[in-house]
Short mmCIF file of the C-alpha atoms (twelve columns), coordinates in Angstrom:
data_MODEL
# 
_entry.id   MODEL 
# 
loop_
_atom_site.group_PDB 
_atom_site.id 
_atom_site.type_symbol 
_atom_site.label_atom_id 
_atom_site.label_alt_id 
_atom_site.label_comp_id 
_atom_site.label_asym_id 
_atom_site.label_seq_id 
_atom_site.Cartn_x 
_atom_site.Cartn_y 
_atom_site.Cartn_z 
_atom_site.pdbx_PDB_model_num 
ATOM 1   C CA . MET A 1   93.690 92.938  112.132 1 
ATOM 2   C CA . GLU A 2   91.237 95.590  113.555 1 
ATOM 3   C CA . GLN A 3   89.588 94.903  116.593 1 
ATOM 4   C CA . LEU A 4   85.918 95.953  116.960 1 
ATOM 5   C CA . GLU A 5   83.865 95.948  120.540 1 
ATOM 6   C CA . ALA A 6   80.507 95.231  120.844 1 
ATOM 7   C CA . ARG A 7   77.870 95.997  123.872 1 
ATOM 8   C CA . CYS A 8   74.866 94.035  125.272 1 
ATOM 9   C CA . VAL A 9   71.879 95.587  124.385 1 
ATOM 10  C CA . LEU A 10  69.386 92.826  125.701 1 
ATOM 11  C CA . ASP A 11  70.597 90.549  128.106 1 
ATOM 12  C CA . ILE A 12  67.577 88.127  127.812 1 
ATOM 13  C CA . LYS A 13  69.759 84.768  128.283 1 
ATOM 14  C CA . ALA A 14  68.287 83.163  125.017 1 
ATOM 15  C CA . ILE A 15  69.025 79.599  125.001 1 
ATOM 16  C CA . CYS A 16  69.858 79.989  121.328 1 
ATOM 17  C CA . GLY A 17  69.357 83.674  119.654 1 
ATOM 18  C CA . GLU A 18  69.439 83.390  116.027 1 
ATOM 19  C CA . GLY A 19  68.276 84.726  112.593 1 
ATOM 20  C CA . PRO A 20  68.562 88.392  113.078 1 
ATOM 21  C CA . THR A 21  66.901 90.349  110.337 1 
ATOM 22  C CA . TRP A 22  66.553 94.129  109.972 1 
ATOM 23  C CA . ASP A 23  63.579 95.970  108.551 1 
ATOM 24  C CA . ALA A 24  64.547 99.265  107.247 1 
ATOM 25  C CA . SER A 25  61.021 100.690 106.706 1 
ATOM 26  C CA . ARG A 26  60.035 100.423 110.288 1 
ATOM 27  C CA . GLU A 27  63.671 100.225 111.817 1 
ATOM 28  C CA . LEU A 28  63.012 96.925  113.918 1 
ATOM 29  C CA . LEU A 29  65.067 93.964  114.343 1 
ATOM 30  C CA . THR A 30  63.647 90.747  114.092 1 
ATOM 31  C CA . TRP A 31  65.473 87.504  115.557 1 
ATOM 32  C CA . VAL A 32  64.377 84.217  117.438 1 
ATOM 33  C CA . ASP A 33  65.265 81.758  119.922 1 
ATOM 34  C CA . ILE A 34  64.954 78.419  118.696 1 
ATOM 35  C CA . ASP A 35  64.819 76.399  121.411 1 
ATOM 36  C CA . ARG A 36  61.991 78.603  123.343 1 
ATOM 37  C CA . ALA A 37  59.933 78.837  119.879 1 
ATOM 38  C CA . THR A 38  60.102 82.179  120.310 1 
ATOM 39  C CA . LEU A 39  59.862 85.277  117.487 1 
ATOM 40  C CA . TYR A 40  61.569 88.585  118.939 1 
ATOM 41  C CA . ARG A 41  61.041 92.011  117.381 1 
ATOM 42  C CA . TYR A 42  63.351 94.468  118.964 1 
ATOM 43  C CA . ASN A 43  62.903 98.494  118.569 1 
ATOM 44  C CA . PRO A 44  66.335 99.985  119.354 1 
ATOM 45  C CA . ALA A 45  64.948 103.237 119.715 1 
ATOM 46  C CA . SER A 46  62.416 102.677 122.378 1 
ATOM 47  C CA . GLY A 47  64.473 99.519  123.704 1 
ATOM 48  C CA . ASN A 48  60.900 97.595  123.590 1 
ATOM 49  C CA . ASN A 49  61.486 93.710  122.557 1 
ATOM 50  C CA . GLU A 50  58.229 92.083  121.734 1 
ATOM 51  C CA . SER A 51  57.769 88.403  121.495 1 
ATOM 52  C CA . TRP A 52  55.450 85.841  120.162 1 
ATOM 53  C CA . THR A 53  55.431 82.021  120.921 1 
ATOM 54  C CA . LEU A 54  55.289 79.654  118.187 1 
ATOM 55  C CA . PRO A 55  53.939 75.888  118.122 1 
ATOM 56  C CA . CYS A 56  57.879 74.098  118.077 1 
ATOM 57  C CA . GLU A 57  61.072 75.372  117.353 1 
ATOM 58  C CA . VAL A 58  61.584 78.457  114.810 1 
ATOM 59  C CA . GLY A 59  65.306 79.008  113.001 1 
ATOM 60  C CA . PHE A 60  64.214 81.745  111.211 1 
ATOM 61  C CA . ALA A 61  61.733 84.552  110.605 1 
ATOM 62  C CA . ALA A 62  61.494 86.354  106.857 1 
ATOM 63  C CA . ARG A 63  59.253 89.166  106.938 1 
ATOM 64  C CA . THR A 64  56.953 89.595  103.846 1 
ATOM 65  C CA . LEU A 65  55.731 92.777  102.004 1 
ATOM 66  C CA . THR A 66  52.176 92.024  103.410 1 
ATOM 67  C CA . GLY A 67  53.549 92.579  106.795 1 
ATOM 68  C CA . ASP A 68  53.499 88.833  107.970 1 
ATOM 69  C CA . TYR A 69  56.448 86.514  108.161 1 
ATOM 70  C CA . ILE A 70  57.357 83.293  106.759 1 
ATOM 71  C CA . VAL A 71  59.188 81.162  109.477 1 
ATOM 72  C CA . GLY A 72  61.044 77.961  109.093 1 
ATOM 73  C CA . THR A 73  60.395 75.877  111.915 1 
ATOM 74  C CA . ARG A 74  60.275 72.054  112.875 1 
ATOM 75  C CA . ASP A 75  56.784 71.733  111.372 1 
ATOM 76  C CA . GLY A 76  58.390 72.929  108.203 1 
ATOM 77  C CA . LEU A 77  57.600 76.249  106.245 1 
ATOM 78  C CA . ALA A 78  54.692 78.462  107.646 1 
ATOM 79  C CA . ARG A 79  53.089 81.681  107.412 1 
ATOM 80  C CA . PHE A 80  52.913 83.378  111.019 1 
ATOM 81  C CA . ASP A 81  50.902 86.751  111.274 1 
ATOM 82  C CA . PRO A 82  51.500 88.337  114.938 1 
ATOM 83  C CA . ALA A 83  48.759 90.671  114.531 1 
ATOM 84  C CA . GLY A 84  46.147 87.879  114.317 1 
ATOM 85  C CA . GLY A 85  48.296 84.877  115.699 1 
ATOM 86  C CA . GLY A 86  47.764 82.908  112.546 1 
ATOM 87  C CA . TYR A 87  49.851 79.964  112.059 1 
ATOM 88  C CA . GLU A 88  49.861 77.930  108.891 1 
ATOM 89  C CA . VAL A 89  52.401 75.523  107.552 1 
ATOM 90  C CA . PHE A 90  52.665 75.392  103.786 1 
ATOM 91  C CA . ALA A 91  55.700 72.899  102.982 1 
ATOM 92  C CA . ASP A 92  57.318 70.305  104.784 1 
ATOM 93  C CA . PRO A 93  59.926 69.301  102.510 1 
ATOM 94  C CA . GLU A 94  61.469 66.900  105.053 1 
ATOM 95  C CA . PRO A 95  58.878 65.509  107.161 1 
ATOM 96  C CA . HIS A 96  61.122 63.844  109.620 1 
ATOM 97  C CA . GLU A 97  60.508 64.415  113.562 1 
ATOM 98  C CA . GLU A 98  64.294 64.933  114.170 1 
ATOM 99  C CA . VAL A 99  64.607 67.543  111.112 1 
ATOM 100 C CA . ARG A 100 63.980 71.122  111.349 1 
ATOM 101 C CA . PHE A 101 64.596 74.588  109.414 1 
ATOM 102 C CA . ASN A 102 67.641 76.419  110.584 1 
ATOM 103 C CA . ASP A 103 68.777 79.578  108.748 1 
ATOM 104 C CA . GLY A 104 66.983 81.239  105.764 1 
ATOM 105 C CA . LYS A 105 67.350 84.945  103.952 1 
ATOM 106 C CA . CYS A 106 65.427 86.559  100.816 1 
ATOM 107 C CA . ASP A 107 67.371 87.570  97.721  1 
ATOM 108 C CA . ALA A 108 66.906 91.023  96.014  1 
ATOM 109 C CA . ARG A 109 63.987 89.194  93.594  1 
ATOM 110 C CA . GLY A 110 62.192 88.246  97.051  1 
ATOM 111 C CA . ARG A 111 62.572 84.481  96.742  1 
ATOM 112 C CA . LEU A 112 63.265 82.788  100.163 1 
ATOM 113 C CA . TRP A 113 66.531 80.548  100.723 1 
ATOM 114 C CA . ALA A 114 66.383 78.277  103.609 1 
ATOM 115 C CA . GLY A 115 68.015 74.991  104.862 1 
ATOM 116 C CA . THR A 116 67.604 72.504  107.532 1 
ATOM 117 C CA . MET A 117 69.717 70.398  109.633 1 
ATOM 118 C CA . ALA A 118 68.497 67.111  111.750 1 
ATOM 119 C CA . ASP A 119 69.156 66.648  115.418 1 
ATOM 120 C CA . SER A 120 71.727 63.639  114.627 1 
ATOM 121 C CA . ARG A 121 73.687 65.949  112.241 1 
ATOM 122 C CA . VAL A 122 73.654 63.302  109.471 1 
ATOM 123 C CA . PRO A 123 74.901 64.925  106.028 1 
ATOM 124 C CA . GLU A 124 71.252 64.309  104.344 1 
ATOM 125 C CA . CYS A 125 69.474 67.315  104.601 1 
ATOM 126 C CA . ALA A 126 69.266 70.492  102.169 1 
ATOM 127 C CA . LEU A 127 69.324 73.927  101.125 1 
ATOM 128 C CA . TYR A 128 65.839 75.396  99.397  1 
ATOM 129 C CA . ARG A 129 64.723 78.020  97.171  1 
ATOM 130 C CA . ILE A 130 61.077 79.226  98.192  1 
ATOM 131 C CA . ASP A 131 59.394 80.916  95.153  1 
ATOM 132 C CA . HIS A 132 56.962 83.805  95.143  1 
ATOM 133 C CA . ASP A 133 53.942 80.895  94.514  1 
ATOM 134 C CA . LEU A 134 55.508 79.169  97.697  1 
ATOM 135 C CA . SER A 135 56.636 76.414  95.524  1 
ATOM 136 C CA . VAL A 136 59.594 74.376  97.362  1 
ATOM 137 C CA . HIS A 137 62.647 73.824  94.972  1 
ATOM 138 C CA . LYS A 138 65.793 71.638  96.323  1 
ATOM 139 C CA . MET A 139 68.904 73.321  95.583  1 
ATOM 140 C CA . VAL A 140 71.762 71.968  97.650  1 
ATOM 141 C CA . GLU A 141 72.150 68.090  98.821  1 
ATOM 142 C CA . GLY A 142 73.591 66.500  101.366 1 
ATOM 143 C CA . VAL A 143 73.823 69.299  103.887 1 
ATOM 144 C CA . THR A 144 74.526 68.683  107.662 1 
ATOM 145 C CA . VAL A 145 73.816 71.902  109.212 1 
ATOM 146 C CA . SER A 146 72.526 74.605  106.891 1 
ATOM 147 C CA . ASN A 147 73.384 78.018  107.909 1 
ATOM 148 C CA . GLY A 148 74.830 81.243  106.935 1 
ATOM 149 C CA . LEU A 149 73.875 82.734  103.440 1 
ATOM 150 C CA . CYS A 150 74.030 85.667  101.642 1 
ATOM 151 C CA . TRP A 151 74.854 87.437  98.206  1 
ATOM 152 C CA . ASN A 152 77.615 90.083  96.762  1 
ATOM 153 C CA . PRO A 153 76.923 93.614  96.110  1 
ATOM 154 C CA . ALA A 154 76.489 92.495  92.083  1 
ATOM 155 C CA . GLY A 155 74.041 89.931  93.009  1 
ATOM 156 C CA . ASP A 156 76.069 87.247  91.054  1 
ATOM 157 C CA . ILE A 157 77.957 85.078  93.942  1 
ATOM 158 C CA . PHE A 158 75.645 83.291  96.831  1 
ATOM 159 C CA . TYR A 159 77.747 82.470  99.895  1 
ATOM 160 C CA . TYR A 160 76.979 79.628  102.052 1 
ATOM 161 C CA . ILE A 161 78.092 77.821  105.209 1 
ATOM 162 C CA . ASP A 162 77.283 74.168  106.017 1 
ATOM 163 C CA . SER A 163 78.750 74.716  109.823 1 
ATOM 164 C CA . SER A 164 79.798 71.188  109.839 1 
ATOM 165 C CA . THR A 165 82.102 71.432  107.117 1 
ATOM 166 C CA . ARG A 166 83.983 74.692  108.595 1 
ATOM 167 C CA . ARG A 167 83.782 76.455  105.660 1 
ATOM 168 C CA . ILE A 168 82.325 79.469  103.746 1 
ATOM 169 C CA . ASP A 169 81.646 78.372  100.087 1 
ATOM 170 C CA . ALA A 170 80.776 80.317  97.127  1 
ATOM 171 C CA . PHE A 171 78.542 79.735  94.052  1 
ATOM 172 C CA . ASP A 172 77.721 81.760  90.739  1 
ATOM 173 C CA . PHE A 173 74.149 82.812  91.250  1 
ATOM 174 C CA . ASP A 174 71.770 83.404  88.336  1 
ATOM 175 C CA . GLY A 175 69.527 85.931  89.736  1 
ATOM 176 C CA . ASP A 176 66.995 85.806  87.362  1 
ATOM 177 C CA . LYS A 177 66.514 82.266  87.005  1 
ATOM 178 C CA . GLY A 178 67.605 81.417  90.751  1 
ATOM 179 C CA . LYS A 179 70.110 78.997  89.764  1 
ATOM 180 C CA . LEU A 180 73.280 78.081  91.334  1 
ATOM 181 C CA . ALA A 181 76.749 76.679  89.795  1 
ATOM 182 C CA . ASN A 182 80.245 76.506  90.394  1 
ATOM 183 C CA . ARG A 183 80.665 75.682  94.155  1 
ATOM 184 C CA . ARG A 184 83.674 76.236  95.448  1 
ATOM 185 C CA . THR A 185 85.428 77.133  98.877  1 
ATOM 186 C CA . ILE A 186 86.801 80.520  99.668  1 
ATOM 187 C CA . VAL A 187 87.395 80.297  103.327 1 
ATOM 188 C CA . HIS A 188 88.317 77.222  105.699 1 
ATOM 189 C CA . VAL A 189 88.584 77.075  109.320 1 
ATOM 190 C CA . PRO A 190 90.416 74.645  111.004 1 
ATOM 191 C CA . GLU A 191 89.255 73.415  114.287 1 
ATOM 192 C CA . SER A 192 93.145 73.662  115.017 1 
ATOM 193 C CA . LEU A 193 92.670 77.788  114.514 1 
ATOM 194 C CA . GLY A 194 90.930 77.700  117.853 1 
ATOM 195 C CA . ILE A 195 88.115 80.407  116.739 1 
ATOM 196 C CA . GLY A 196 84.877 78.321  116.468 1 
ATOM 197 C CA . LYS A 197 83.268 77.311  113.111 1 
ATOM 198 C CA . PRO A 198 81.173 79.535  111.027 1 
ATOM 199 C CA . ASP A 199 77.312 79.786  111.986 1 
ATOM 200 C CA . GLY A 200 75.406 82.815  110.660 1 
ATOM 201 C CA . MET A 201 76.707 85.154  108.036 1 
ATOM 202 C CA . GLU A 202 76.071 88.686  106.701 1 
ATOM 203 C CA . ILE A 203 77.841 90.690  103.925 1 
ATOM 204 C CA . ASP A 204 78.823 94.311  103.822 1 
ATOM 205 C CA . ALA A 205 78.633 96.952  101.138 1 
ATOM 206 C CA . GLU A 206 82.525 96.413  100.544 1 
ATOM 207 C CA . GLY A 207 81.676 92.930  99.638  1 
ATOM 208 C CA . MET A 208 83.184 91.405  103.109 1 
ATOM 209 C CA . LEU A 209 81.752 89.034  105.154 1 
ATOM 210 C CA . TRP A 210 80.730 88.849  108.689 1 
ATOM 211 C CA . THR A 211 80.292 85.431  110.274 1 
ATOM 212 C CA . GLY A 212 79.229 84.390  113.826 1 
ATOM 213 C CA . MET A 213 81.689 82.046  115.087 1 
ATOM 214 C CA . TRP A 214 80.209 79.251  117.009 1 
ATOM 215 C CA . GLY A 215 82.490 78.013  120.120 1 
ATOM 216 C CA . GLY A 216 84.912 81.131  119.382 1 
ATOM 217 C CA . LYS A 217 83.490 83.934  121.308 1 
ATOM 218 C CA . ARG A 218 83.790 86.113  118.027 1 
ATOM 219 C CA . VAL A 219 82.302 87.757  115.118 1 
ATOM 220 C CA . VAL A 220 84.978 87.627  111.974 1 
ATOM 221 C CA . ARG A 221 84.771 89.680  108.868 1 
ATOM 222 C CA . TRP A 222 86.309 87.834  105.930 1 
ATOM 223 C CA . ASN A 223 87.902 88.822  102.299 1 
ATOM 224 C CA . PRO A 224 86.128 86.607  100.323 1 
ATOM 225 C CA . LYS A 225 88.587 86.896  97.574  1 
ATOM 226 C CA . SER A 226 91.802 85.987  99.976  1 
ATOM 227 C CA . GLY A 227 90.148 84.573  102.816 1 
ATOM 228 C CA . GLU A 228 92.224 86.954  105.158 1 
ATOM 229 C CA . ARG A 229 90.954 87.749  108.335 1 
ATOM 230 C CA . LEU A 230 90.177 91.578  108.318 1 
ATOM 231 C CA . ALA A 231 88.507 92.321  111.895 1 
ATOM 232 C CA . GLU A 232 86.976 90.863  114.634 1 
ATOM 233 C CA . ILE A 233 84.366 91.698  117.235 1 
ATOM 234 C CA . HIS A 234 85.290 89.665  120.480 1 
ATOM 235 C CA . LEU A 235 82.303 88.878  122.755 1 
ATOM 236 C CA . PRO A 236 82.055 87.914  126.503 1 
ATOM 237 C CA . CYS A 237 80.309 84.588  125.310 1 
ATOM 238 C CA . GLU A 238 81.631 81.471  123.244 1 
ATOM 239 C CA . LEU A 239 78.550 80.596  121.218 1 
ATOM 240 C CA . VAL A 240 78.083 83.279  118.719 1 
ATOM 241 C CA . THR A 241 75.319 82.638  116.356 1 
ATOM 242 C CA . SER A 242 74.841 84.962  113.647 1 
ATOM 243 C CA . CYS A 243 74.762 88.735  112.630 1 
ATOM 244 C CA . CYS A 244 73.042 91.464  110.619 1 
ATOM 245 C CA . PHE A 245 73.333 95.250  109.825 1 
ATOM 246 C CA . GLY A 246 70.960 97.595  110.870 1 
ATOM 247 C CA . GLY A 247 70.446 101.197 112.284 1 
ATOM 248 C CA . PRO A 248 69.770 104.030 110.202 1 
ATOM 249 C CA . GLU A 249 72.815 103.709 108.056 1 
ATOM 250 C CA . LEU A 250 73.157 100.002 108.155 1 
ATOM 251 C CA . LYS A 251 76.624 100.602 110.528 1 
ATOM 252 C CA . HIS A 252 75.148 98.888  113.440 1 
ATOM 253 C CA . LEU A 253 75.966 94.959  113.531 1 
ATOM 254 C CA . TYR A 254 73.637 93.185  115.583 1 
ATOM 255 C CA . ILE A 255 74.699 90.241  116.800 1 
ATOM 256 C CA . THR A 256 72.631 86.937  118.326 1 
ATOM 257 C CA . THR A 257 74.189 84.537  120.876 1 
ATOM 258 C CA . ALA A 258 73.605 81.020  122.554 1 
ATOM 259 C CA . GLY A 259 73.286 80.157  126.186 1 
ATOM 260 C CA . ARG A 260 73.421 76.473  126.105 1 
ATOM 261 C CA . LEU A 261 76.177 76.084  128.495 1 
ATOM 262 C CA . ASP A 262 76.606 74.213  131.365 1 
ATOM 263 C CA . GLU A 263 76.595 75.717  134.862 1 
ATOM 264 C CA . GLU A 264 80.360 75.947  135.206 1 
ATOM 265 C CA . ARG A 265 80.363 77.905  131.862 1 
ATOM 266 C CA . SER A 266 76.622 79.928  132.699 1 
ATOM 267 C CA . ALA A 267 78.527 81.176  135.697 1 
ATOM 268 C CA . ALA A 268 81.500 82.248  133.866 1 
ATOM 269 C CA . GLN A 269 79.604 83.858  130.545 1 
ATOM 270 C CA . PRO A 270 76.424 85.691  132.441 1 
ATOM 271 C CA . LEU A 271 75.770 87.568  129.257 1 
ATOM 272 C CA . ALA A 272 75.457 84.250  127.278 1 
ATOM 273 C CA . GLY A 273 72.457 84.176  125.157 1 
ATOM 274 C CA . GLY A 274 72.429 88.227  125.150 1 
ATOM 275 C CA . LEU A 275 71.547 90.282  121.891 1 
ATOM 276 C CA . PHE A 276 74.622 92.433  121.093 1 
ATOM 277 C CA . VAL A 277 75.471 95.574  118.765 1 
ATOM 278 C CA . CYS A 278 78.874 96.659  117.304 1 
ATOM 279 C CA . GLU A 279 79.295 99.983  115.669 1 
ATOM 280 C CA . THR A 280 81.234 99.239  112.396 1 
ATOM 281 C CA . PRO A 281 83.168 101.414 110.228 1 
ATOM 282 C CA . VAL A 282 81.550 100.253 106.992 1 
ATOM 283 C CA . ALA A 283 77.759 99.923  106.225 1 
ATOM 284 C CA . GLY A 284 75.820 96.575  105.369 1 
ATOM 285 C CA . LEU A 285 73.792 96.093  102.596 1 
ATOM 286 C CA . PRO A 286 69.708 96.300  102.814 1 
ATOM 287 C CA . MET A 287 67.866 93.289  103.539 1 
ATOM 288 C CA . TYR A 288 64.868 91.844  101.348 1 
ATOM 289 C CA . ALA A 289 61.338 91.102  102.129 1 
ATOM 290 C CA . PHE A 290 59.478 87.819  100.706 1 
ATOM 291 C CA . ARG A 291 57.643 88.817  97.664  1 
ATOM 292 C CA . GLY A 292 54.529 86.110  97.924  1 
# 
């Protein structure tokens, strides 16, 4: 199994860094600190990391073609404009105080897919599809911790993680209709393996999956056809949350981490909550903006 190395580019000590997305048009990385209700925009060329504080916890920020963001928060789904500071909730499909949006990403047709989770970790949340007209459609029910999601290079398979199941699942994907079918498990990560549980996820140009492993101090590259571990990136902090490909050739894997640690573990992991990057031998796929 190939071993890759990562370096910390921002020792920012995020409480829960998450949701990295790459804007190739501006060569900027957007990511969030859920617990601090903060959206960041990092410029690798300059090292500048802009920030905006939102009214409540934010799980992801999906850029739009008009320049603002769709953000998934504890309030529900909102449009946020960094330029003017505007924040407007347009949908809250699960209006319960203990439920918030967690992870989200756009498909090739510019629809947003985003899921929820409850503080109590009950399996009563869901994955939603948000269309161009901002209508919201429930696609998967009985979810506990909605997490990583991505599509294969051909666009006919959707990969999805509910972290509580310790699985990566696949669905047949109808891109024209935005429909899912034939759910099956392609990777199962038992606790006994000792590498954590799957969290955020990305896919590369060869169709291999990269997952942040919560509690596992690593990112793992998986073969979705065989379930084999192909490569690992070991990090100096245990709570690895998500990743995305960026850089001019999409060969820089940006990795978010969390610093939700007790005093003893924090002392042993001084870079916990940092933003890391790994130069990979394979390129990723482009990320899409929301068309609406």
